[in-house]
Structures are given as C-alpha cells and as structure tokens.
Amino acid sequence: MHRIEHFIPARETSSQIPLQRFLDPLPLDILDQYLSCYTAPGELAIDPMAQTPALPIAATRLDTKSIISNFNPINALMLRGMLALPAAHDIDAATMRLGDSLKRTVPLRDHINQLYASTCGSCSGPVIVQRFVWDGDQNRPLEKYYHCPHCADDGHAPVDDSDLETLDAMESQGVHFWYLLERLAQPHDPERRLAEELLQLYTPRNLYALTDVSMKIEALFADSPLQTTLHLILLWCLDSCSKLAEAPLPRATAFRLQPPSRFVERNVWHAFEEAYRHIRQLAPSDQVAVCSDLERLVVEREAQALVLNEPLRDVADMLPPSSVSLVISAPQAYYRPFWTLSFMWSGWLWGRQKAALLKPLLRRKTMGWSWYRRTLATALKTLHRPLKPQGKMVFLLESADLTHVTNAILATIGAAFNLDRVLYQPQDTSLPRHPMQGVPGAYRLTFSKGVADQPQSGEPSPESLAPALLQSARRAITELLRERGEALHLSWLHSAVYQRWARDGLLREAMLLDREMSAADYLQQQLETSLEEGLETQALELLPEDPDDPEAPQLWWLFGQGYPPRPLGDRLEEAVREALRQEAGLEFEQLEDSIYSRFPGRFTPGPGLLEKCIQSYGVLDEASGKWRLHAEDDRENLLQESDAALVLLTNLGRRLGYEVWSREDTLQKDRVNGIDRSPRRLPRGTHLAWERGEMPSYLFAIKQTARLGDILSGSAKGWEEAQRYIVICERRQELLRFRMETGLLLRRALADGGWRFIKLNHLRALSVKRQLDRQDLTHFVGLEPLIERPEAQLPLFS
C-alpha cells in the first residue's frame, strides 16, 4: 500500500474566516494528497473534530464521501454555514433586507449607526465613528476614529462631551442585557454569574446593537436557510466587537475572561458590513451535495457529505463497522477561553438549550492537559470499530507547540493506535530562548489501528521504564544529528525521539503510568534527562547562536564534531539542481513535491531552504509558469566558468608578485619531481594558492554552489597562517546568505576556519584595474564588500 512518508507543506492560504484566531484549519492542498493516498472513489473519510468544512470540499474533488462533525454548536454553525453558502446575490439581498428593516421607524442600519454619531475634530461636522478607543480602568472612551464626509478628514480626535453624553444615555444593564442573560442561564443555574461576567465583554452600546441585529435575524429569517448565513456574519461580529477582539489571546487555562485595560469599541454596523463582504467571498468553487442523514449519504450516489453537531463518540457509534477508510483531523489544542466564549455565543444565537451543551466543560474546575489527553483518548478509542483494518488516522497541525503535539500523540497511543510517522517542520527560522524549549510548527502525524484492550503482561513502574526510554532517546538523538548534519533545537529532537519510542513500544508502556501520574510530564522529564546526560558524558554539546552573548539561543550538536562533509543543506541543494536538470518544465509546487519526496521523515528540510534553492538554481518561464535550470548552471557553462575563474585568480596572483600553485600543479610536481621540490599539498576543496617568501600566503576555493562541506570538513594542515577565500558566483549570494543565517554550524565553521568570501564578478572588476596593489583585495572581501558601497566606488577605481 502506498504511504506518505514525507512532509507536505501547506500552500493554499485560506481566506479570512470567522474566529480564525481560534482555529487550526485543514489545508485543502494537503487534504487532496492524503485523500488520494488513503481513500478510493466512493469510500468514506471523516473529520470528527472539524473546525472548517475543508474535508468535504477536498473529498468532493476526488469523488470521496465525507462526514464532518463537532460537539461545539459554534463550530457546527461554521461547518454548515460555510459549506452551504447561498449565491452572492442572495446574501446581498438578505443583508439589504436586514438593514432596511425598521427599528423605531428608521432602518436598522441607520438606527445602529446613530449610536456612534459624533462630530469631526477638524470641521465640527457630523460623522459616524468607526471605532472608539477605551481606557478600561476609567471605563470611558478616549479617542474616536472616523471619516468625515464634509472635510474628508480621515483621522481621529479625542472624545468630546457629546460623545460621553451619548454613552450616559445607554443603560449599563438594560433590557437587552437581561434578555441575553436569560438565554444563557436561569437564575438558579451555576453558570448565571459567569454569564453576567461574559456579557460585560461588550460595552453597553455594542451589546445593545448586537442584540438588535440578532433579534431582527430571528424575527425576519426564522424559516429561511439564509438565517444560517446571517448567523455566520453575526458570529464574526460577536467576536470582532467584543473587548477582547484586538487584545492578545487569553492564556489557555483562563477560567475568567478579563477585558484588557485598553480596548477598541467597533461600530457594530460597520463590523457587520465588513463581515458580510468577507462571507460572500467564501462560497466554494465546487458545490458540495450535503445530505441530511447517514443513510442518505451511504445509499444515494449523488450525496457527498454529512454535517453533524455531535461528540466524537456519538459519530463513531452511528457508523457501520469497518466503513471508514480515513480519519483526518486537526484536533484543537486545550483552550478553555474558546469553550467559554462558545457558551456565550451559542446562547446568544439559539438560547439556553444550545448553550447547555458547553456547560459540562465550564463546570470542571480543574482541567488542563491531563484532562484533555484522557478525554481525547477515550473519544478516539471509539473509532476502532468504524475504521477499516488497514485504515489510517492522520492529524494535520499547522502551528502546534510541543505540549499540544505531545498530548495529541499520547491520547492516540492511549486509544490503542500505533504511531506510524511524525513529520515536523518549524513554522519559521526563529530559535527558542532556552535549549529545553521548542519551536511551534507544522506536524503531520499518521496512525494505524493497534489492538484495543490488549492484555498487559505487567504494569511498568517509572523507575523500571526509565532506562529503556533514556537509551532509546539517546539513539534517536544521535542518529538524527549525525544523519541531518545540522545543529538542531528541541522540537526536531522531540519528533525523532517520539518516533523511536513509538517504534520500540515504549509510548504504550508509558501510557500505563498515566493512571497514577502525568505520562506527558514523565516523558518530558526522560527526554530532558537524556539530553542532560548527553552533556555530562560529552556525547552532546550546546552551541550558542552568538558566542559573545551568554543569553543567546543554543542548539544541540554532537560533542567535538566538526562540520560534516555532506550536511542536509548541501544534499538538498544538490537535489534541487538535479531535479531542475532532469525534470525541466515543472511548476513550482510540482518541483517542491518532487524534492520533498526525496527527503522523507527525519530529513524534512527546514523552513524556507527549499524555496531559496529553487530560486537560486531555477529560472521561471513567465508564460508557462514552469521552472528550468538556470543556463549558467548547466554542466558545460559551469566548467567554462570554473576554468575562467582559475585563469583569473592565476593572473591576479602573478600580477601581485605571488607564485601561484593550482591543485593540478601540485599533483603533477609530486609525481614528477618528488615531494621535496613540490609546494605544500592544497587542502581538500581548494583550487589555488598564492605564495611569496615570508609574506602571508593565500588559499582560494572556487565554489559555484553554496555546498561548502568539502572545504569546511577538511583539514588545512600546513596552511594555518594562510588567508583563506571562497570565490563564490554572485547568483548564489542569496542562498548562501540564507544558509549562513539559519545554519549555526556553517557560521561557526566559516569563522573557525577563517574563511571569507569574494564574489566572482568583483574579481573580474579587479582584473581590469590597471594598477594593482595587494591592499586592493581587501576592498572586495565579503558578501557585501566595501566596493558595493556607492561612496567607495569612485576612489577605488580612480
């Protein structure tokens, strides 16, 4: 059976959607590839923890049936609403009808806008304020932002007395407040106090306006499918018009949601119109035939998808045995604030019955990651029955931290699934501040069915299990560092270790400890212990990003190991050149897929490197959108360029009065004249030397790539005092710069070896200078040498 063993990057950037900051949606382009690999036409794929309707959209393209579900009514609204959006003109008509509906004899849009009426700070003409900036401690607005139709002032001004008078006319807890409170909780409910606090997340003016909109939608569109679309637009506003909207997200464990000391109050109708414009653009290009029940999905050929508002275990219970080929999802991280807000928004939109679905989550005083892991494991275990024997479960996480991915893996192991593959790529090139911290990134986790309720021969103890975990971790870390040839941060090591622990059966044993202690904390302790022991035994070392800064980030590396002959970056660069040479005429994404497939598992390239390699070696044909190898990088042109560079360096050396030795000269004299009369043997990877008596000698390596492993991994014995230069062609400059910025080992090896760069085009410029001085060479040294500074060019060539 074909399997996906390599990392697939997300490329399709999703349009802005409601509640986007709380979600981790499935990328459509990745779904396409996993569905193609693990399902066949007519088979069933499910996303039982869906956050967006991506799966049905992708599955429909491949004639695969799909089920998406979420226990949260707010997520379910997004699934149904975004999957079944009406035509744009219908959304236009519904929004127009809502805005035209009367409120106190005036259209609703005008009634709401008048709540934000003010005067221009420049011409004193009437304006409608777009947003107010509040001081929460003083409980009053300070500034207003607007566009004045009279003087065209597009700015802001301090609030004036009339603005404050408008606010004073608003009741802090008027009839709208009590109406919403009753929709959330009855007076005797434990959640009553929480509901009161949540409604304080809106200013009285915004709460009044939003309630007017929601009541009008309920009255005008009670029996219309357009109500779902309007609720989707309103949901966007409920988020964007709260005091939390522009503040940093609350911490994951926050039980009470406190407004920031400074917040923005948006004009509700302006926010509604903005949300409407976004929503009308979200209709999928391929319509999905959504059916109303499972039987129709199974029986009717034209039925393509089913949307449910059910917990995972209920979805699993309703499915026939061995009916699902693929479970694919992005399980949300533990994040209590979203569940709390969903409770409020569910009651606001539909009343207490829907809000009650979130109450069990709110009533738990202690939750945290242990609760999350155990709850998710219990739910995932129910998927054994509907999943086919050879079926797969895949988690796609685009921005997960170590805590999230660890608990997702352990929950799935606890549900008796096998971890087949961990694929990881950091979301950017930033480094953690501490060596025991990770970097969030994209994960592709693939699982297969294990044996549920497998009898255990005996339960391990933390003490008995620790030696096997430490030994397995040490092997995984050592192999990873050696095979990649890169200094790495903890997240890379974590992925390799968990992959090895799963293969060795140690994760399943560790999960038996979860009844008495936190398995996640225990395993983290074992990983950290293995690293600390690696430092103590001098198997590992920590390399600082900046040796002169004691607070600089540090990366893990093999103790005492120099620069590797073929680090991963060198191999990737070589693969890109070969792919462009052999597979000319590929689009960027096809070329990228071809390269990623050659670097499976632990060899996933770091972020940005593959793109830099393609841009360095490839040329895009604008007409066809296809990439081909740069003409200067074909074999014949490379040979000519290398020969010309040798001639150039030879002539320059002789003009400066040096004796010039090339590698060919050295080898020939060794053979013919014997060792005594030959110059010193040139170090590996170098091409030329300049020497003259007692004067400092020069070593040159001519490189037409950014692959420097042959130079930096070799010995320069006998040339310790020589000044060393790498002649690099200018088209490789940006790739080399990127590799130096992101490659700690490369920077260290260049510095330790005393290697500096000279660009080939600058040597050409130097060769035509009529009068040469040895000092002239110093002006051309570096990727950004003195000669490239405009103020230096005239005197240098005068």
PDB file of N, CA and C in Angstrom, residues 116 118 129-146 155-160 163-164 167 203 205-206 241-243 246-247 260-267:
ATOM      1  N   TYR A 116     -23.401  55.730  17.159  1.00  0.00           N
ATOM      2  CA  TYR A 116     -21.985  56.109  17.086  1.00  0.00           C
ATOM      3  C   TYR A 116     -21.824  57.486  16.431  1.00  0.00           C
ATOM      4  N   SER A 118     -21.185  61.411  16.016  1.00  0.00           N
ATOM      5  CA  SER A 118     -20.295  62.324  16.730  1.00  0.00           C
ATOM      6  C   SER A 118     -20.018  63.518  15.822  1.00  0.00           C
ATOM      7  N   VAL A 129     -18.756  57.494  13.812  1.00  0.00           N
ATOM      8  CA  VAL A 129     -17.471  56.967  14.277  1.00  0.00           C
ATOM      9  C   VAL A 129     -17.360  55.490  13.910  1.00  0.00           C
ATOM     10  N   GLN A 130     -16.185  55.123  13.426  1.00  0.00           N
ATOM     11  CA  GLN A 130     -15.932  53.722  13.076  1.00  0.00           C
ATOM     12  C   GLN A 130     -15.499  52.918  14.286  1.00  0.00           C
ATOM     13  N   ARG A 131     -14.734  53.533  15.179  1.00  0.00           N
ATOM     14  CA  ARG A 131     -14.333  52.842  16.402  1.00  0.00           C
ATOM     15  C   ARG A 131     -13.896  53.865  17.450  1.00  0.00           C
ATOM     16  N   PHE A 132     -14.117  53.503  18.691  1.00  0.00           N
ATOM     17  CA  PHE A 132     -13.635  54.266  19.838  1.00  0.00           C
ATOM     18  C   PHE A 132     -12.548  53.460  20.539  1.00  0.00           C
ATOM     19  N   VAL A 133     -11.536  54.139  21.053  1.00  0.00           N
ATOM     20  CA  VAL A 133     -10.518  53.502  21.884  1.00  0.00           C
ATOM     21  C   VAL A 133     -10.830  53.852  23.336  1.00  0.00           C
ATOM     22  N   TRP A 134     -10.965  52.812  24.161  1.00  0.00           N
ATOM     23  CA  TRP A 134     -11.375  52.978  25.549  1.00  0.00           C
ATOM     24  C   TRP A 134     -10.219  52.776  26.511  1.00  0.00           C
ATOM     25  N   ASP A 135     -10.309  53.481  27.639  1.00  0.00           N
ATOM     26  CA  ASP A 135      -9.493  53.182  28.803  1.00  0.00           C
ATOM     27  C   ASP A 135     -10.377  52.368  29.746  1.00  0.00           C
ATOM     28  N   GLY A 136     -10.078  51.071  29.857  1.00  0.00           N
ATOM     29  CA  GLY A 136     -10.927  50.207  30.662  1.00  0.00           C
ATOM     30  C   GLY A 136     -10.897  50.533  32.134  1.00  0.00           C
ATOM     31  N   ASP A 137      -9.760  51.038  32.625  1.00  0.00           N
ATOM     32  CA  ASP A 137      -9.669  51.366  34.045  1.00  0.00           C
ATOM     33  C   ASP A 137     -10.587  52.543  34.397  1.00  0.00           C
ATOM     34  N   GLN A 138     -10.666  53.521  33.471  1.00  0.00           N
ATOM     35  CA  GLN A 138     -11.549  54.663  33.699  1.00  0.00           C
ATOM     36  C   GLN A 138     -12.973  54.398  33.216  1.00  0.00           C
ATOM     37  N   ASN A 139     -13.127  53.301  32.465  1.00  0.00           N
ATOM     38  CA  ASN A 139     -14.423  52.937  31.903  1.00  0.00           C
ATOM     39  C   ASN A 139     -15.007  54.076  31.066  1.00  0.00           C
ATOM     40  N   ARG A 140     -14.190  54.582  30.166  1.00  0.00           N
ATOM     41  CA  ARG A 140     -14.635  55.654  29.276  1.00  0.00           C
ATOM     42  C   ARG A 140     -13.775  55.648  28.019  1.00  0.00           C
ATOM     43  N   PRO A 141     -14.351  56.084  26.884  1.00  0.00           N
ATOM     44  CA  PRO A 141     -13.555  56.193  25.650  1.00  0.00           C
ATOM     45  C   PRO A 141     -12.641  57.406  25.699  1.00  0.00           C
ATOM     46  N   LEU A 142     -11.509  57.305  25.009  1.00  0.00           N
ATOM     47  CA  LEU A 142     -10.545  58.391  24.967  1.00  0.00           C
ATOM     48  C   LEU A 142     -10.442  59.013  23.577  1.00  0.00           C
ATOM     49  N   GLU A 143     -10.486  58.170  22.533  1.00  0.00           N
ATOM     50  CA  GLU A 143     -10.296  58.643  21.166  1.00  0.00           C
ATOM     51  C   GLU A 143     -11.370  58.044  20.267  1.00  0.00           C
ATOM     52  N   LYS A 144     -11.634  58.759  19.161  1.00  0.00           N
ATOM     53  CA  LYS A 144     -12.586  58.272  18.164  1.00  0.00           C
ATOM     54  C   LYS A 144     -11.929  58.338  16.785  1.00  0.00           C
ATOM     55  N   TYR A 145     -12.230  57.351  15.955  1.00  0.00           N
ATOM     56  CA  TYR A 145     -11.692  57.257  14.596  1.00  0.00           C
ATOM     57  C   TYR A 145     -12.859  57.291  13.622  1.00  0.00           C
ATOM     58  N   TYR A 146     -12.707  58.061  12.550  1.00  0.00           N
ATOM     59  CA  TYR A 146     -13.843  58.290  11.659  1.00  0.00           C
ATOM     60  C   TYR A 146     -13.342  58.768  10.306  1.00  0.00           C
ATOM     61  N   GLY A 155      -9.141  60.619  10.042  1.00  0.00           N
ATOM     62  CA  GLY A 155      -8.226  60.523  11.171  1.00  0.00           C
ATOM     63  C   GLY A 155      -8.947  60.257  12.463  1.00  0.00           C
ATOM     64  N   HIS A 156      -8.430  60.851  13.522  1.00  0.00           N
ATOM     65  CA  HIS A 156      -9.006  60.613  14.833  1.00  0.00           C
ATOM     66  C   HIS A 156      -8.922  61.889  15.663  1.00  0.00           C
ATOM     67  N   ALA A 157      -9.662  61.885  16.757  1.00  0.00           N
ATOM     68  CA  ALA A 157      -9.696  63.040  17.649  1.00  0.00           C
ATOM     69  C   ALA A 157     -10.090  62.550  19.035  1.00  0.00           C
ATOM     70  N   PRO A 158      -9.801  63.338  20.071  1.00  0.00           N
ATOM     71  CA  PRO A 158     -10.264  62.972  21.418  1.00  0.00           C
ATOM     72  C   PRO A 158     -11.791  63.000  21.470  1.00  0.00           C
ATOM     73  N   VAL A 159     -12.367  62.187  22.334  1.00  0.00           N
ATOM     74  CA  VAL A 159     -13.821  62.233  22.505  1.00  0.00           C
ATOM     75  C   VAL A 159     -14.201  63.574  23.133  1.00  0.00           C
ATOM     76  N   ASP A 160     -15.414  64.019  22.869  1.00  0.00           N
ATOM     77  CA  ASP A 160     -15.876  65.279  23.441  1.00  0.00           C
ATOM     78  C   ASP A 160     -17.062  65.014  24.369  1.00  0.00           C
ATOM     79  N   ASP A 163     -19.998  62.958  23.034  1.00  0.00           N
ATOM     80  CA  ASP A 163     -19.757  61.512  22.978  1.00  0.00           C
ATOM     81  C   ASP A 163     -20.046  60.870  24.327  1.00  0.00           C
ATOM     82  N   LEU A 164     -19.625  61.521  25.397  1.00  0.00           N
ATOM     83  CA  LEU A 164     -19.868  60.973  26.725  1.00  0.00           C
ATOM     84  C   LEU A 164     -21.340  61.036  27.085  1.00  0.00           C
ATOM     85  N   LEU A 167     -23.101  58.077  25.652  1.00  0.00           N
ATOM     86  CA  LEU A 167     -22.869  56.880  26.458  1.00  0.00           C
ATOM     87  C   LEU A 167     -23.691  56.889  27.729  1.00  0.00           C
ATOM     88  N   THR A 203     -19.322  46.576  25.469  1.00  0.00           N
ATOM     89  CA  THR A 203     -19.811  47.842  26.002  1.00  0.00           C
ATOM     90  C   THR A 203     -21.334  47.836  25.930  1.00  0.00           C
ATOM     91  N   ARG A 205     -23.296  49.881  24.624  1.00  0.00           N
ATOM     92  CA  ARG A 205     -23.732  50.284  23.277  1.00  0.00           C
ATOM     93  C   ARG A 205     -23.608  49.109  22.299  1.00  0.00           C
ATOM     94  N   ASN A 206     -22.474  48.409  22.326  1.00  0.00           N
ATOM     95  CA  ASN A 206     -22.304  47.296  21.413  1.00  0.00           C
ATOM     96  C   ASN A 206     -23.222  46.131  21.754  1.00  0.00           C
ATOM     97  N   CYS A 241     -16.434  42.549  17.819  1.00  0.00           N
ATOM     98  CA  CYS A 241     -16.963  43.711  18.543  1.00  0.00           C
ATOM     99  C   CYS A 241     -16.865  43.561  20.062  1.00  0.00           C
ATOM    100  N   SER A 242     -16.187  42.520  20.527  1.00  0.00           N
ATOM    101  CA  SER A 242     -16.003  42.371  21.970  1.00  0.00           C
ATOM    102  C   SER A 242     -14.770  43.129  22.420  1.00  0.00           C
ATOM    103  N   LYS A 243     -14.642  43.301  23.717  1.00  0.00           N
ATOM    104  CA  LYS A 243     -13.477  43.998  24.272  1.00  0.00           C
ATOM    105  C   LYS A 243     -12.188  43.192  24.095  1.00  0.00           C
ATOM    106  N   GLU A 246      -9.105  42.845  19.900  1.00  0.00           N
ATOM    107  CA  GLU A 246      -7.780  43.264  19.455  1.00  0.00           C
ATOM    108  C   GLU A 246      -6.719  43.090  20.533  1.00  0.00           C
ATOM    109  N   ALA A 247      -7.072  42.351  21.576  1.00  0.00           N
ATOM    110  CA  ALA A 247      -6.120  42.077  22.646  1.00  0.00           C
ATOM    111  C   ALA A 247      -5.445  40.730  22.400  1.00  0.00           C
ATOM    112  N   PRO A 260      -9.042  43.752  28.552  1.00  0.00           N
ATOM    113  CA  PRO A 260      -7.766  44.461  28.753  1.00  0.00           C
ATOM    114  C   PRO A 260      -8.020  45.879  29.253  1.00  0.00           C
ATOM    115  N   SER A 261      -6.980  46.497  29.776  1.00  0.00           N
ATOM    116  CA  SER A 261      -7.130  47.856  30.294  1.00  0.00           C
ATOM    117  C   SER A 261      -7.366  48.862  29.173  1.00  0.00           C
ATOM    118  N   ARG A 262      -7.015  48.510  27.955  1.00  0.00           N
ATOM    119  CA  ARG A 262      -7.254  49.379  26.799  1.00  0.00           C
ATOM    120  C   ARG A 262      -7.841  48.513  25.690  1.00  0.00           C
ATOM    121  N   PHE A 263      -8.988  48.904  25.174  1.00  0.00           N
ATOM    122  CA  PHE A 263      -9.656  48.095  24.160  1.00  0.00           C
ATOM    123  C   PHE A 263     -10.355  48.985  23.146  1.00  0.00           C
ATOM    124  N   VAL A 264     -10.798  48.353  22.062  1.00  0.00           N
ATOM    125  CA  VAL A 264     -11.453  49.062  20.959  1.00  0.00           C
ATOM    126  C   VAL A 264     -12.933  48.701  20.945  1.00  0.00           C
ATOM    127  N   GLU A 265     -13.768  49.708  20.808  1.00  0.00           N
ATOM    128  CA  GLU A 265     -15.200  49.512  20.616  1.00  0.00           C
ATOM    129  C   GLU A 265     -15.524  49.820  19.151  1.00  0.00           C
ATOM    130  N   ARG A 266     -15.884  48.810  18.394  1.00  0.00           N
ATOM    131  CA  ARG A 266     -16.170  48.990  16.971  1.00  0.00           C
ATOM    132  C   ARG A 266     -17.631  49.367  16.757  1.00  0.00           C
ATOM    133  N   ASN A 267     -17.866  50.128  15.708  1.00  0.00           N
ATOM    134  CA  ASN A 267     -19.222  50.384  15.243  1.00  0.00           C
ATOM    135  C   ASN A 267     -19.803  49.056  14.749  1.00  0.00           C
TER     136      ASN A 267
END
